[in-house]
Coordinates of C-alpha atoms and ligand atoms in Angstrom, one line a residue:
T40 CA -13.0 -22.1 9.5
S41 CA -13.2 -20.3 6.2
A42 CA -12.1 -16.8 5.8
F43 CA -15.8 -16.0 5.0
D44 CA -16.7 -17.3 9.2
R45 CA -13.5 -16.0 10.3
A46 CA -14.4 -11.8 8.7
N47 CA -17.9 -12.7 9.5
E48 CA -16.7 -12.9 13.3
A49 CA -14.7 -9.9 13.1
V50 CA -17.5 -7.2 11.6
T51 CA -19.7 -8.8 14.3
F52 CA -17.7 -8.2 16.7
L53 CA -17.2 -4.5 15.0
R54 CA -21.0 -3.9 14.3
S55 CA -21.4 -4.5 18.4
S56 CA -19.2 -2.5 19.5
L57 CA -19.4 0.6 17.0
P58 CA -21.3 3.7 18.2
E59 CA -25.1 3.9 17.4
G60 CA -25.7 5.7 13.9
L61 CA -22.0 5.5 12.9
Q62 CA -22.3 4.8 9.0
A63 CA -20.9 1.8 7.2
P64 CA -18.1 2.6 6.0
K65 CA -18.0 2.8 2.1
V66 CA -14.3 3.3 1.8
A67 CA -11.0 1.3 3.1
I68 CA -7.9 3.3 3.4
V69 CA -4.9 1.2 4.2
C70 CA -1.9 3.4 5.5
G71 CA 1.9 2.1 5.2
S72 CA 5.2 3.0 6.1
G73 CA 5.0 6.4 7.9
L74 CA 1.6 7.6 6.6
G75 CA -0.6 6.4 9.0
G76 CA -1.0 10.5 9.5
L77 CA -4.4 10.2 7.3
A78 CA -6.3 8.7 10.5
D79 CA -5.3 12.0 12.1
T80 CA -7.6 13.2 9.2
V81 CA -10.8 11.3 10.5
H82 CA -13.5 13.7 12.4
A83 CA -13.7 13.4 15.7
E84 CA -17.2 13.1 15.8
G85 CA -18.8 9.6 16.0
R86 CA -15.3 8.3 15.7
A87 CA -14.3 5.3 17.0
E88 CA -10.8 3.1 16.9
Y89 CA -9.5 -1.2 17.6
D90 CA -6.5 -2.2 18.1
Y91 CA -5.7 -4.9 15.9
A92 CA -5.1 -7.5 18.7
S93 CA -9.0 -6.8 19.8
I94 CA -10.3 -7.7 16.9
P95 CA -11.3 -11.5 15.8
H96 CA -8.1 -13.4 13.4
F97 CA -6.7 -9.7 12.6
P98 CA -3.1 -10.6 12.5
R99 CA -0.6 -7.8 15.1
P100 CA 2.2 -6.4 13.0
T101 CA 5.4 -6.2 14.5
V102 CA 7.5 -3.2 12.1
A103 CA 8.8 -0.1 13.6
G104 CA 6.2 3.1 11.9
H105 CA 3.3 0.6 11.7
A106 CA 0.9 0.6 14.7
G107 CA -2.0 -1.4 14.8
K108 CA -5.3 -0.1 14.5
L109 CA -8.6 0.3 12.9
V110 CA -10.4 4.4 12.2
F111 CA -13.9 4.5 11.8
G112 CA -15.3 7.8 11.2
L113 CA -15.9 10.8 8.2
L114 CA -13.0 12.0 5.7
G115 CA -13.6 14.9 4.1
Q116 CA -17.1 16.1 4.6
K117 CA -19.1 13.2 4.8
I118 CA -17.2 10.3 3.3
P119 CA -17.7 7.1 5.8
A120 CA -14.8 5.4 6.3
V121 CA -12.3 2.6 7.6
L122 CA -8.7 3.2 7.6
M123 CA -5.9 0.3 8.8
V124 CA -3.1 2.0 10.6
G125 CA -0.3 -0.3 10.2
R126 CA -0.4 -3.7 8.3
A127 CA 0.9 -6.7 8.9
H128 CA 3.6 -8.6 5.8
Y129 CA 4.5 -11.5 4.5
Y130 CA 7.7 -11.2 5.8
E131 CA 7.3 -11.0 9.3
G132 CA 6.0 -14.9 8.8
H133 CA 2.2 -13.8 8.9
S134 CA 0.9 -16.1 5.9
M135 CA -1.0 -14.8 2.9
D136 CA -4.3 -15.3 4.2
Q137 CA -3.4 -13.5 7.4
V138 CA -2.0 -10.5 5.6
T139 CA -4.9 -10.1 3.4
F140 CA -8.0 -10.7 6.1
P141 CA -8.4 -6.7 6.8
I142 CA -10.0 -6.3 2.8
R143 CA -12.2 -9.5 3.2
V144 CA -13.1 -8.2 6.3
F145 CA -14.1 -4.4 4.3
K146 CA -16.0 -6.2 1.9
Q147 CA -18.2 -7.8 4.5
L148 CA -18.3 -4.6 6.8
G149 CA -19.9 -3.1 2.9
V150 CA -17.1 -1.4 1.9
D151 CA -16.9 -0.8 -2.3
T152 CA -13.5 1.0 -2.7
V153 CA -10.2 0.5 -1.2
V154 CA -7.5 2.7 -1.7
L155 CA -3.6 1.3 -0.1
T156 CA -0.4 3.0 0.1
N157 CA 2.9 2.2 0.9
A158 CA 6.4 3.1 1.1
A159 CA 8.7 1.8 -2.1
G160 CA 12.0 1.4 -3.4
G161 CA 12.4 3.7 -6.6
L162 CA 13.5 1.3 -9.6
N163 CA 12.6 4.0 -12.7
S164 CA 15.5 6.8 -13.2
D165 CA 12.9 9.4 -13.7
Y166 CA 11.6 9.1 -10.3
C167 CA 12.7 11.0 -7.3
V168 CA 12.5 10.2 -3.9
G169 CA 9.2 12.0 -2.1
D170 CA 7.8 11.2 -5.2
I171 CA 4.2 9.8 -5.4
V172 CA 3.6 6.8 -8.2
M173 CA 0.0 5.4 -8.5
L174 CA -0.7 1.9 -9.5
N175 CA -1.6 0.9 -12.4
D176 CA -0.6 -2.6 -12.9
H177 CA 1.7 -4.7 -10.8
I178 CA 4.2 -7.7 -10.8
F179 CA 3.4 -10.6 -8.3
L180 CA 6.8 -12.5 -8.1
A181 CA 6.0 -14.5 -4.9
G182 CA 2.3 -15.3 -6.5
L183 CA 3.5 -16.1 -9.6
A184 CA 5.2 -18.6 -7.6
G185 CA 2.4 -20.4 -6.0
V186 CA 3.1 -17.8 -2.8
H187 CA -0.5 -17.0 -3.1
P188 CA -3.5 -15.4 -1.1
L189 CA -6.1 -17.5 -3.3
R190 CA -4.3 -20.7 -3.4
G191 CA -6.2 -23.5 -1.6
P192 CA -10.2 -24.3 -2.2
N193 CA -11.7 -21.0 -3.7
E194 CA -13.7 -19.1 -1.2
E195 CA -17.3 -18.6 -3.5
D196 CA -18.8 -16.7 -1.5
F197 CA -16.1 -14.1 -2.3
G198 CA -15.6 -14.7 -5.8
V199 CA -14.5 -17.3 -8.8
R200 CA -12.0 -20.1 -9.0
F201 CA -10.0 -17.7 -11.7
P202 CA -10.2 -14.1 -10.8
P203 CA -8.8 -12.1 -14.2
L204 CA -6.5 -8.9 -12.6
S205 CA -6.2 -7.3 -16.4
D206 CA -8.1 -4.4 -15.6
A207 CA -7.4 -4.2 -11.6
Y208 CA -6.3 -0.8 -11.1
D209 CA -9.4 1.4 -12.1
L210 CA -9.0 3.7 -14.7
D211 CA -11.8 5.9 -13.7
L212 CA -10.6 6.0 -10.3
R213 CA -6.9 6.7 -11.6
R214 CA -8.8 10.2 -13.7
Q215 CA -9.8 11.5 -10.6
V216 CA -6.7 11.1 -9.4
H217 CA -4.9 13.1 -11.9
Q218 CA -7.8 15.6 -11.8
A219 CA -7.2 15.8 -7.8
W220 CA -3.4 16.4 -8.2
K221 CA -4.1 19.6 -9.9
Q222 CA -6.2 20.7 -7.1
V223 CA -4.0 19.9 -3.9
I224 CA -0.2 20.1 -5.2
S225 CA 1.3 24.1 -5.4
A226 CA 3.0 25.7 -8.4
E227 CA 6.4 25.9 -6.6
S228 CA 6.2 21.7 -5.6
T229 CA 9.0 19.8 -7.2
R230 CA 6.6 16.6 -6.6
K231 CA 5.4 14.8 -8.6
L232 CA 2.3 12.0 -9.5
H233 CA 3.4 9.2 -11.9
E234 CA 1.9 6.2 -13.1
G235 CA 3.6 2.8 -12.8
V236 CA 4.1 -0.8 -11.9
Y237 CA 4.5 -2.3 -8.6
A238 CA 6.8 -5.3 -8.2
F239 CA 6.0 -7.3 -4.9
V240 CA 9.1 -9.6 -3.1
G241 CA 8.5 -11.2 -0.3
G242 CA 11.5 -9.1 1.9
P243 CA 12.7 -8.5 4.5
T244 CA 16.0 -8.3 2.4
Y245 CA 16.1 -5.4 0.1
E246 CA 16.7 -6.3 -3.2
T247 CA 20.8 -6.6 -4.5
R248 CA 22.1 -4.7 -7.4
A249 CA 21.1 -8.1 -10.0
E250 CA 17.7 -7.9 -8.8
S251 CA 16.8 -4.6 -8.8
R252 CA 18.5 -4.4 -12.4
M253 CA 16.7 -7.4 -12.8
L254 CA 12.7 -5.9 -11.9
R255 CA 13.4 -2.9 -14.1
M256 CA 14.2 -5.1 -16.9
M257 CA 11.0 -6.9 -16.2
G258 CA 9.3 -4.1 -16.5
A259 CA 8.8 -2.2 -12.7
D260 CA 8.7 0.4 -11.5
V261 CA 8.9 0.8 -7.8
V262 CA 9.6 -2.8 -5.6
G263 CA 7.7 -2.7 -2.0
M264 CA 7.1 -5.8 0.3
S265 CA 3.1 -5.4 0.9
T266 CA 0.0 -4.3 -1.0
V267 CA 0.0 -6.7 -3.8
P268 CA -1.9 -9.5 -2.0
E269 CA -4.1 -7.2 -0.2
I270 CA -5.1 -5.8 -4.2
V271 CA -5.2 -9.6 -5.1
V272 CA -7.6 -10.2 -2.6
A273 CA -10.0 -6.8 -3.3
R274 CA -10.4 -7.6 -6.9
H275 CA -11.4 -11.4 -5.6
C276 CA -14.5 -10.3 -3.9
G277 CA -15.0 -7.2 -6.2
L278 CA -13.6 -4.1 -4.7
R279 CA -12.5 -0.9 -6.2
V280 CA -8.9 -0.3 -6.1
L281 CA -6.4 2.8 -5.7
A282 CA -3.1 2.7 -4.9
F283 CA -0.2 4.6 -4.2
S284 CA 3.6 4.2 -3.7
L285 CA 5.6 6.6 -1.7
V286 CA 9.3 6.6 -3.2
T287 CA 11.4 6.7 -0.6
N288 CA 14.8 5.8 -1.7
N289 CA 16.1 4.9 -5.0
A290 CA 16.5 1.1 -5.1
V291 CA 20.4 0.4 -5.8
L292 CA 20.8 -0.5 -9.9
A293 CA 24.8 0.4 -9.6
P294 CA 26.5 -2.3 -10.9
V295 CA 28.6 -4.1 -8.6
P296 CA 31.7 -2.4 -7.9
R297 CA 34.6 -5.2 -8.7
G298 CA 37.7 -5.6 -6.5
D299 CA 40.3 -5.0 -9.0
E300 CA 38.7 -1.7 -10.5
K301 CA 40.8 1.2 -9.8
L302 CA 37.5 2.8 -8.1
L303 CA 38.1 3.6 -4.7
Q304 CA 41.6 4.8 -6.3
G305 CA 42.1 8.8 -5.0
K306 CA 39.2 8.5 -2.7
D307 CA 38.7 10.4 0.7
A308 CA 37.2 9.0 3.6
G309 CA 34.4 10.5 2.9
E310 CA 33.9 9.6 -0.4
L311 CA 34.5 6.1 0.0
N312 CA 32.2 6.3 2.8
A313 CA 29.8 7.8 0.4
I314 CA 30.5 5.2 -2.4
I315 CA 29.2 2.3 0.2
E316 CA 26.5 4.1 2.3
E317 CA 24.8 5.0 -1.6
G318 CA 24.2 1.0 -1.7
K319 CA 22.5 0.5 1.2
A320 CA 18.8 0.8 1.4
G321 CA 17.7 1.9 5.2
H322 CA 14.6 1.6 7.2
E323 CA 15.2 4.7 9.2
E324 CA 15.1 6.7 5.0
V325 CA 12.1 5.5 4.4
L326 CA 10.3 6.7 7.2
E327 CA 12.0 9.3 7.1
A328 CA 11.2 10.2 3.5
G329 CA 7.4 9.2 4.6
R330 CA 6.7 11.9 6.9
N331 CA 7.9 14.6 4.4
A332 CA 5.8 13.5 1.8
A333 CA 3.2 12.0 4.1
L334 CA 1.4 15.1 4.0
D335 CA 1.2 15.7 -0.2
M336 CA -0.4 11.8 0.1
Q337 CA -2.9 12.4 2.9
K338 CA -3.8 15.4 0.2
L339 CA -4.2 13.9 -2.7
V340 CA -5.9 10.9 -1.1
L341 CA -9.1 13.0 0.1
Q342 CA -9.3 15.0 -2.4
S343 CA -9.5 11.8 -5.1
L344 CA -12.3 10.4 -2.6
V345 CA -14.1 14.0 -2.0
N346 CA -14.3 14.3 -5.9
V347 CA -15.7 10.6 -6.0
F348 CA -17.8 10.4 -3.0
E349 CA -19.0 13.7 -2.5
Q350 CA -19.7 15.4 -6.1
V351 CA -22.0 12.4 -7.0
Ligands
GU7_607 N1 15.1 -0.8 -2.6 C1 14.0 -0.7 -1.8 N2 13.5 0.4 -1.2 C2 12.5 0.3 -0.4 N3 11.8 1.7 0.2 C3 10.8 0.9 0.7 N4 10.2 -0.3 0.5 C4 9.1 -1.3 0.8 C5 9.6 -2.2 2.2 N5 9.6 -1.0 3.2 C6 9.9 -1.8 4.5 C7 10.9 -1.5 5.1 O1 11.4 -0.1 4.3 C8 8.8 -2.3 5.7 O2 7.6 -2.6 5.1 C9 11.8 -0.8 -0.1 C10 11.8 -2.3 -1.2 O3 11.5 -3.1 -0.8 N6 13.4 -2.1 -1.2

C-alpha cells in the first residue's frame, strides 16, 4: 500500500484514541539522541502518549538513548504539538521509507512545521562539544548515491516528482531562532549557536579520519546518521523545517599516525593512552554531552516556537 494510505491508517488510529478536545498538533518535534527531555515540558493537562509499537506501520527504534513514543499535548502556553521521543535510523536496518514514515503521519495530522534535533560530530574546528548548530543546508551522501526516501513511484498525494531543496531550511524560522537564542542563553554561558551544513552518513560506523577530512573539505560542518531523510520527506510534502545538531564530540580530523613516526617516543602510558583514546567517538560520550547540553537545546526550541506560534 502507498505511504499515503499507511499514514492515514496511523492517523485514524491516533485520532480514535486521542483525548476528546485535544487540538490537532501544529508542530512536530523529533527528539534525537539524549534529547528526549523536551517531552517532559509538555503540559500534563490533555497529554497523551503512544508507544511506536501501538501505532500502525511505525518503525521500532533499537538504539540505547532512544525510547520509542509519540507524545501529544501543549508546549509553552498554548502550542499544540506532537513529539517523537527516539527515532528509527537507517543503520538499524530500517528502509528510508520506514525511517521517514512518521513525517508523513505528521503531515496527515495537520502539522505544518517540523523541528528535528540530533547529536552530531563536529567537523568545523570553530565548534566546541556542547555547541548547538542550526542547520542551514545538508549533504545527503546516501541520497546522492540513490539510497533515497523518495526513490520509486512519486506519491502525488504528498508532493511533486522533482522537489527543489535549495531553500529547505526556512529562513524566517532561522531568524526567529537567533532572536530566541538571545532570550534564553545566560550571559556567562560559553555555549554557542552556529549555523552549518550537516553531512548524512549511513552509519553505523563513525567516519574514518580520511572520511572526516573529506566531509570537511566538501563543506560539511557536522556529521551524523539521521535527520536528513526526514527533512527531505518533510519538504516533499510542504512542511516548514527547522533542524538542530548538538555537537557531542569532535570528529577525528587528525592525520593517521604512521607506524614509523617517532610519535610515541618518550610518551608515558597515560599520554600513549590519550593518543589512542582521542581517536575514538563512543556512544556514551554522545549521550553524556547530550544530557549536559539538552537543557539549553530544549529552552532554545521552546522559546523559538513561542516566538513563532504565540506571537501571532
Ligand atoms: N564522528 C561522529 N560523531 C558523532 N556523534 C554523534 N553522531 C551521530 C550518530 N549518533 C549515533 C551514535 O552516536 C546514534 O544515533 C556522530 C557521527 O555520526 N559521527
